[in-house]
Tab-separated table of C-alpha atoms in Angstrom:
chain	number	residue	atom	x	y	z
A	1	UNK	CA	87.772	106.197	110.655
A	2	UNK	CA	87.001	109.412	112.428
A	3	UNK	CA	90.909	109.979	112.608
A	4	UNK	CA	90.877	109.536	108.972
A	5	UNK	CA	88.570	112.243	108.650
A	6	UNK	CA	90.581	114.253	111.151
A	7	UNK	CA	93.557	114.047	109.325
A	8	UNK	CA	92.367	114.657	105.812
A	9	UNK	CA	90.473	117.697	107.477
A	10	UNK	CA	93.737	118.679	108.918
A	11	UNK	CA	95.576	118.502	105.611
A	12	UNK	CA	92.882	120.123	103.648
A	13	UNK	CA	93.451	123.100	105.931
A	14	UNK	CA	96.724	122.964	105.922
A	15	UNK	CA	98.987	120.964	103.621
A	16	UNK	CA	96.209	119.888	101.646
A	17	UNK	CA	95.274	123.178	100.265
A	18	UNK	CA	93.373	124.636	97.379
A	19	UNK	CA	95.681	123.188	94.878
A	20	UNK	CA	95.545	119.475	95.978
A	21	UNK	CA	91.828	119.705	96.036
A	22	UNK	CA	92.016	120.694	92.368
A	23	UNK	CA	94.092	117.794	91.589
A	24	UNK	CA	92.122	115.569	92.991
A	25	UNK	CA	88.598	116.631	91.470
A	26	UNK	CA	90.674	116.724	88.273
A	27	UNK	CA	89.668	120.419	87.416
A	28	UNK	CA	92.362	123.248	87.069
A	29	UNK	CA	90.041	126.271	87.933
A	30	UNK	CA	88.960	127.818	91.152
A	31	UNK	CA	85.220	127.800	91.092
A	32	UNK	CA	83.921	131.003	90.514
A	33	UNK	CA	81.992	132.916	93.120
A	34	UNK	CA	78.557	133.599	91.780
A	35	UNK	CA	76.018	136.845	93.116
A	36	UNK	CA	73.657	135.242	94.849
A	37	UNK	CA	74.385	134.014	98.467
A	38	UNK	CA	72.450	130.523	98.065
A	39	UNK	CA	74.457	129.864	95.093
A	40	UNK	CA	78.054	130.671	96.453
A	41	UNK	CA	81.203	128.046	95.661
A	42	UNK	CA	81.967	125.387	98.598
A	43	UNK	CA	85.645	124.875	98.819
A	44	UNK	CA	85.790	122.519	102.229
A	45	UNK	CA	86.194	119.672	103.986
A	46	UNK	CA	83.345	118.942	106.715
A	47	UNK	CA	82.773	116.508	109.560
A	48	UNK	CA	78.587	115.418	110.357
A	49	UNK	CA	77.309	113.548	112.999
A	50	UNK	CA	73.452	113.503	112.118
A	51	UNK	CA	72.833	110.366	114.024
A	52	UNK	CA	74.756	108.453	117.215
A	53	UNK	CA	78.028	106.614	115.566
A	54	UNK	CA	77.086	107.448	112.316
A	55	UNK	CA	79.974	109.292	110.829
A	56	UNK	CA	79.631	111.612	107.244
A	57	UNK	CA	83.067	112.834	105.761
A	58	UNK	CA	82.317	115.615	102.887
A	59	UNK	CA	84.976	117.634	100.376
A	60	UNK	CA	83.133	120.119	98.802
A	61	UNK	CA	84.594	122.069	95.643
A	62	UNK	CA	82.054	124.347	93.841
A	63	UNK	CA	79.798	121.650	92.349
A	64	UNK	CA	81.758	118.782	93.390
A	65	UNK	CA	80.948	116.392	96.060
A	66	UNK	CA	82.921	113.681	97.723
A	67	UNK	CA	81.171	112.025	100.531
A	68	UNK	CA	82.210	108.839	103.084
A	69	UNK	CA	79.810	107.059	105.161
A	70	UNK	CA	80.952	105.435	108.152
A	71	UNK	CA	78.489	103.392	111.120
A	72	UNK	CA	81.246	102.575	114.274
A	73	UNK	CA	84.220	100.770	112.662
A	74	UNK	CA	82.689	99.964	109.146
A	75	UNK	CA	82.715	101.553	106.536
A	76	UNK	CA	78.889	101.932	104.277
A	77	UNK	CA	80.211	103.455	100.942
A	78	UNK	CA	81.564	106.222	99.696
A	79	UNK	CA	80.373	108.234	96.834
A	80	UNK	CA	80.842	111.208	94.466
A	81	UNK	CA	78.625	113.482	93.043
A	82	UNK	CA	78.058	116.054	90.524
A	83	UNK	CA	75.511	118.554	91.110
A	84	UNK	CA	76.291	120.198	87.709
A	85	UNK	CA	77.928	118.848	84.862
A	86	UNK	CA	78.775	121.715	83.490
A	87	UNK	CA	81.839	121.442	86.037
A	88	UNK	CA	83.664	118.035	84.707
A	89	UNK	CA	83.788	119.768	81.515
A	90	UNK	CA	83.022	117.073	79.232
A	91	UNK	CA	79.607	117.852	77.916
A	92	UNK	CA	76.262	117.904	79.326
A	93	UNK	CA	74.172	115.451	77.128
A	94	UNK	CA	73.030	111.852	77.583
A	95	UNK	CA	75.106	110.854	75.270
A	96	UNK	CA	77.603	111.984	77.135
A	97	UNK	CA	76.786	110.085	80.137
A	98	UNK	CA	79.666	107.004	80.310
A	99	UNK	CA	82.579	110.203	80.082
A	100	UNK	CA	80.689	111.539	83.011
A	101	UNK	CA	80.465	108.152	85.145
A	102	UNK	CA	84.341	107.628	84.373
A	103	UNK	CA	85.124	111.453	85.664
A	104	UNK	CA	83.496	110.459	88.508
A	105	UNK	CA	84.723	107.298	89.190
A	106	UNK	CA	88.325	108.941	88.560
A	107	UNK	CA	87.665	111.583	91.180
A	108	UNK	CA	86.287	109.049	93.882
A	109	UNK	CA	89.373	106.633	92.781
A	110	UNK	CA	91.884	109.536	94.017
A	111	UNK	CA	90.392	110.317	97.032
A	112	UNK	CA	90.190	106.777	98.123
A	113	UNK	CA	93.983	106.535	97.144
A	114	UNK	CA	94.509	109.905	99.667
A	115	UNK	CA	92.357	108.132	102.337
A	116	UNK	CA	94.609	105.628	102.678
A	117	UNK	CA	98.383	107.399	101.625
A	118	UNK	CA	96.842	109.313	105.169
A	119	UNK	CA	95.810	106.262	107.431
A	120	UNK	CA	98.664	103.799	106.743
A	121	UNK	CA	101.770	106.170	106.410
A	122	UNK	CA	104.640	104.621	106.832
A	123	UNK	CA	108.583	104.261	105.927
A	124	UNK	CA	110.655	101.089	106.163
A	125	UNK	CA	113.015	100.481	109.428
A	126	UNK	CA	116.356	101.185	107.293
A	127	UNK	CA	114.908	103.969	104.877
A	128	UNK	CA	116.540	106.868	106.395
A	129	UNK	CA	119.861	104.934	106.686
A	130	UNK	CA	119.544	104.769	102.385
A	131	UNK	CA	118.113	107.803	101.441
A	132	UNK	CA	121.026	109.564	101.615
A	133	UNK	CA	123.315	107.092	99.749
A	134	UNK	CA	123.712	107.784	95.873
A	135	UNK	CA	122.116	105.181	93.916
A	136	UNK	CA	121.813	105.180	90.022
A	137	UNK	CA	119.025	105.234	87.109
A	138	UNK	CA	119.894	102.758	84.188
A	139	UNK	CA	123.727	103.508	84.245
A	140	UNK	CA	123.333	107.202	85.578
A	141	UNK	CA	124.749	107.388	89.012
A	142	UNK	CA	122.794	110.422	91.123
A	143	UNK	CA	122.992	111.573	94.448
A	144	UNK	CA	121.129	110.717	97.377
A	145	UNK	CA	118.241	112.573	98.658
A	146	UNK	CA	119.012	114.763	102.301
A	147	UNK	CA	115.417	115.654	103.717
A	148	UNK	CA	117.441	118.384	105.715
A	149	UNK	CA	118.026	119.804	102.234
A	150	UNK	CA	114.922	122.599	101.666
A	151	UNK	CA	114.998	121.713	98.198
A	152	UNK	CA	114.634	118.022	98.452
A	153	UNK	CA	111.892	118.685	100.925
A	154	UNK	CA	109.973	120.555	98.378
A	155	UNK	CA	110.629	118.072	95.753
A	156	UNK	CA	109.157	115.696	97.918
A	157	UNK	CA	105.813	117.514	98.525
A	158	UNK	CA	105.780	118.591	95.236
A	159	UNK	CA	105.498	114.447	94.431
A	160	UNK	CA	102.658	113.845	97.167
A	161	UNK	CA	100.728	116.614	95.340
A	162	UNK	CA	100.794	115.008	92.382
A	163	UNK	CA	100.180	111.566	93.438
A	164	UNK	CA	96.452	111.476	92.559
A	165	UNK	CA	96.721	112.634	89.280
A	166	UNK	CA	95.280	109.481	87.160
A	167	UNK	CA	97.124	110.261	84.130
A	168	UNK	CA	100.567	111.032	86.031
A	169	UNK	CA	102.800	114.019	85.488
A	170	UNK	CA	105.693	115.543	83.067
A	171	UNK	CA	108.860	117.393	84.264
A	172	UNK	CA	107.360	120.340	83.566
A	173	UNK	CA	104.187	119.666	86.009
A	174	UNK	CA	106.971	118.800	88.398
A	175	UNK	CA	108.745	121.847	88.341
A	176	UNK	CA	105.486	124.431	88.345
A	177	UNK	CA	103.894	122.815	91.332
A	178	UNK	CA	107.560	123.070	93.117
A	179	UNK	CA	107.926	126.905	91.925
A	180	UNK	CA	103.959	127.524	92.843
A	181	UNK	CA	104.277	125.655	96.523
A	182	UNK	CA	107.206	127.899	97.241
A	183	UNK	CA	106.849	130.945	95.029
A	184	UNK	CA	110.158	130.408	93.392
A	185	UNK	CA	111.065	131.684	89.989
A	186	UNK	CA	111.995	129.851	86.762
A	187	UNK	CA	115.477	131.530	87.642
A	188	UNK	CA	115.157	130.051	91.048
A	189	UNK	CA	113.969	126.684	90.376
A	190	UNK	CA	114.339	125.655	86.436
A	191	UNK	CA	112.931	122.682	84.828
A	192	UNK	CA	116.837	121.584	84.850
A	193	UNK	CA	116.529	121.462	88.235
A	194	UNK	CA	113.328	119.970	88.652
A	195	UNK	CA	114.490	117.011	85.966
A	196	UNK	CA	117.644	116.217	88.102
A	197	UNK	CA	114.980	115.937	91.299
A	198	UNK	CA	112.870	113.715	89.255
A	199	UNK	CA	115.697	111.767	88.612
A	200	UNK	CA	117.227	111.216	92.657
A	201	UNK	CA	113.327	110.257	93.175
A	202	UNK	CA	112.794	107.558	91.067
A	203	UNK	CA	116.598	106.064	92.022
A	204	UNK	CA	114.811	105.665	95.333
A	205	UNK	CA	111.652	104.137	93.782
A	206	UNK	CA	109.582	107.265	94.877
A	207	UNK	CA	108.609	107.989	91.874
A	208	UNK	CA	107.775	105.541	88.408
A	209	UNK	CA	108.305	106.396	84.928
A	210	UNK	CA	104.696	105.319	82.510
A	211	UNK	CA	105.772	102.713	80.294
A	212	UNK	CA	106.874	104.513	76.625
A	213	UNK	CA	105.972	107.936	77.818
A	214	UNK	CA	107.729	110.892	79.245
A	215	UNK	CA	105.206	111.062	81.900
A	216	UNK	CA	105.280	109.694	85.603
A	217	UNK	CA	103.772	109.086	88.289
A	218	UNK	CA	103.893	108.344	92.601
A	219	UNK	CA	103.269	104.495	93.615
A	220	UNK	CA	100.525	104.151	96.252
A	221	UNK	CA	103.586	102.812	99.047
A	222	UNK	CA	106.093	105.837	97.745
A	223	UNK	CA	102.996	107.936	98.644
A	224	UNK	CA	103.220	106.450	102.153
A	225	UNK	CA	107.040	106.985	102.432
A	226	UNK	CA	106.768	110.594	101.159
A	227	UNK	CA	103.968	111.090	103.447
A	228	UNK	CA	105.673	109.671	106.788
A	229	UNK	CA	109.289	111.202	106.147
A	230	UNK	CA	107.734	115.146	105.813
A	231	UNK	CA	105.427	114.122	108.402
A	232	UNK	CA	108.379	113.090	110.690
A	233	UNK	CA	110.521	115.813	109.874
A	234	UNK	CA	108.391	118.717	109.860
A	235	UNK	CA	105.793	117.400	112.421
A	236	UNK	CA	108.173	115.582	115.324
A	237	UNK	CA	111.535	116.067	115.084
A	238	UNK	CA	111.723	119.753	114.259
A	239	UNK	CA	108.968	121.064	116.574
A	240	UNK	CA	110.398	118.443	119.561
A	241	UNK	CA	114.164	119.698	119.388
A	242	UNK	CA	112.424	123.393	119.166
A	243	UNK	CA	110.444	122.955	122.105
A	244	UNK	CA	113.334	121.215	124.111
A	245	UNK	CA	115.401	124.519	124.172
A	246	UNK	CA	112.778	126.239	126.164
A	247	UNK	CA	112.319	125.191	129.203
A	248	UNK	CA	109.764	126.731	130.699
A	249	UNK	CA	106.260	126.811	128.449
A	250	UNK	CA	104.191	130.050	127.620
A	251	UNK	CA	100.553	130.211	128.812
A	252	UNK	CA	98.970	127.029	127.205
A	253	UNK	CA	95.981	127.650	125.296
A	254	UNK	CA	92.746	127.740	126.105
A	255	UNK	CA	91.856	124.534	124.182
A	256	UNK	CA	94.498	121.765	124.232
A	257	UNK	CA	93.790	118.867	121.157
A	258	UNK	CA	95.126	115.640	121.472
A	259	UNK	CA	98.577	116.762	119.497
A	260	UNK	CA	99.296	119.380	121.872
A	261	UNK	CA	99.344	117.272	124.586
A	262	UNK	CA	101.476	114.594	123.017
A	263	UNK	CA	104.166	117.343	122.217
A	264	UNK	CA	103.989	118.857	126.063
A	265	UNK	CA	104.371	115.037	127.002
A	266	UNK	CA	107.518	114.336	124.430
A	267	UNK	CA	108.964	117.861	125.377
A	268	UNK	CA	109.504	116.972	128.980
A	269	UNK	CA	110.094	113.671	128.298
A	270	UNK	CA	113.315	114.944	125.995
A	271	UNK	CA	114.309	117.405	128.286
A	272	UNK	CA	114.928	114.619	130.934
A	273	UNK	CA	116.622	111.937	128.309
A	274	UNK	CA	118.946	115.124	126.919
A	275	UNK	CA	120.128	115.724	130.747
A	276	UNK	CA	120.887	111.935	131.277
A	277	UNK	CA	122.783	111.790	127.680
A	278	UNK	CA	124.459	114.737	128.323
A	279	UNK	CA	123.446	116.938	125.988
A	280	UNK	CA	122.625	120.746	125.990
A	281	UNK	CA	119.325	121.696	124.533
């Protein structure tokens, strides 16, 4: 479990940034920075060890708490709370209190879904052998999907950031979280566009269309598949083949994690299979 919490820590930092914690707490506004210091938003992910193998995950946003309790191998609970309503925006009074419990149930449901789309990524042995082959939706023949393609790639993130959303996604969600991960225009990357991705994803079963709506959403495997294809491309192959060409390493850093020392190990390790295969880095 603690390289769960790693990873998700990792992500939040990284590819799990501010706007996939909105998604998954369900809200669509930064929380707002107040005057006084003891009062100031929490947008984080932390890691506490209060007591010996006793392991507490927390994602703070503003008034939003998820938390994980772990003991060793085992898993104790996991939990969301609300320290003010005020922030699932669905009323404040008793009577309100079953919409609150859902919200919250919602929220915890998502990051459980996240938990594991991180711990049990994977992609089938002949996946990247199909991907690229056209395939059809209904009687619409489209093309296949290139992960060496930039667009593709974004497509494809774009659908992982969506995946929690309970109530799944239109075109036009599609397209604005492609055009706000990468900055792009509406000249740059139109809803055309983003439609005809939509459509090459769910000829691959990566993404679902909701039964009699024009809304969609990301199956918990897909989620996996997405997951472990970026993860493979962006996080082994490209920075393996980049470290290969050099070969002689800088000054290593002061601090050396785990990853690190797996890429020093695979860069050598290349280096030597590239000379036997004959190939020139």
């Amino acid at each position: 479990m603690d390289n769960v919490f790693g990873a998700i820590t990792e992500r939040t930092r990284g590819a799990l940034d501010v706007e996939r914690l909105k998604t998954i707490f369900g809200t669509k506004a930064r929380p707002r920075r107040r005057k006084t210091k003891s009062s100031s938003p929490r947008l984080a992910a932390v890691i506490e060890r209060p007591a010996y193998d006793l392991t507490i995950f927390k994602v703070h946003f503003g008034n939003l708490t998820l938390k994980a309790y772990t003991k060793g191998e085992h898993v104790l609970r996991f939990e969301a709370i609300c320290h003010n309503t005020a922030d699932l925006r669905c009323g404040r009074v008793i009577e309100r209190f079953p919409e609150i419990v859902v919200r919250l149930k919602e929220m915890l449901e998502r990051f459980l879904d996240a938990c594991d789309c991180i711990d049990a990524s994977f992609i089938p042995d002949d996946t990247l052998d199909q991907l690229p082959v056209a395939a059809h939706v209904g009687k619409t023949r489209v093309g296949g999907i290139d992960i060496n393609k930039e667009r593709l790639r974004e497509a494809l993130g774009a659908a992982v950031a969506l995946a929690p959303s309970p109530d799944g996604f239109t075109v036009a969600d599609f397209t604005a979280r492609v055009q706000s991960m990468t900055g792009k225009t509406d000249s740059e990357y139109s809803i055309r566009q983003g439609a005809y991705d939509l459509k090459k994803l769910r000829a691959k079963n990566l993404v679902m269309k909701i039964d009699k709506s024009h809304r969609y959403q990301v199956p918990l495997d897909a989620a996996r598949s997405i997951t472990a294809l970026l993860a493979l491309r962006d996080r082994v192959i490209k920075p393996i083949l980049a470290g290969v060409r050099s070969p002689r390493q800088g000054r290593p850093p002061r601090h050396l994690t785990a990853v690190d020392r797996d890429y020093e190990k695979l860069r050598l390790d290349m280096q030597s299979l590239f000379e036997h295969l004959g190939i020139a880095a």
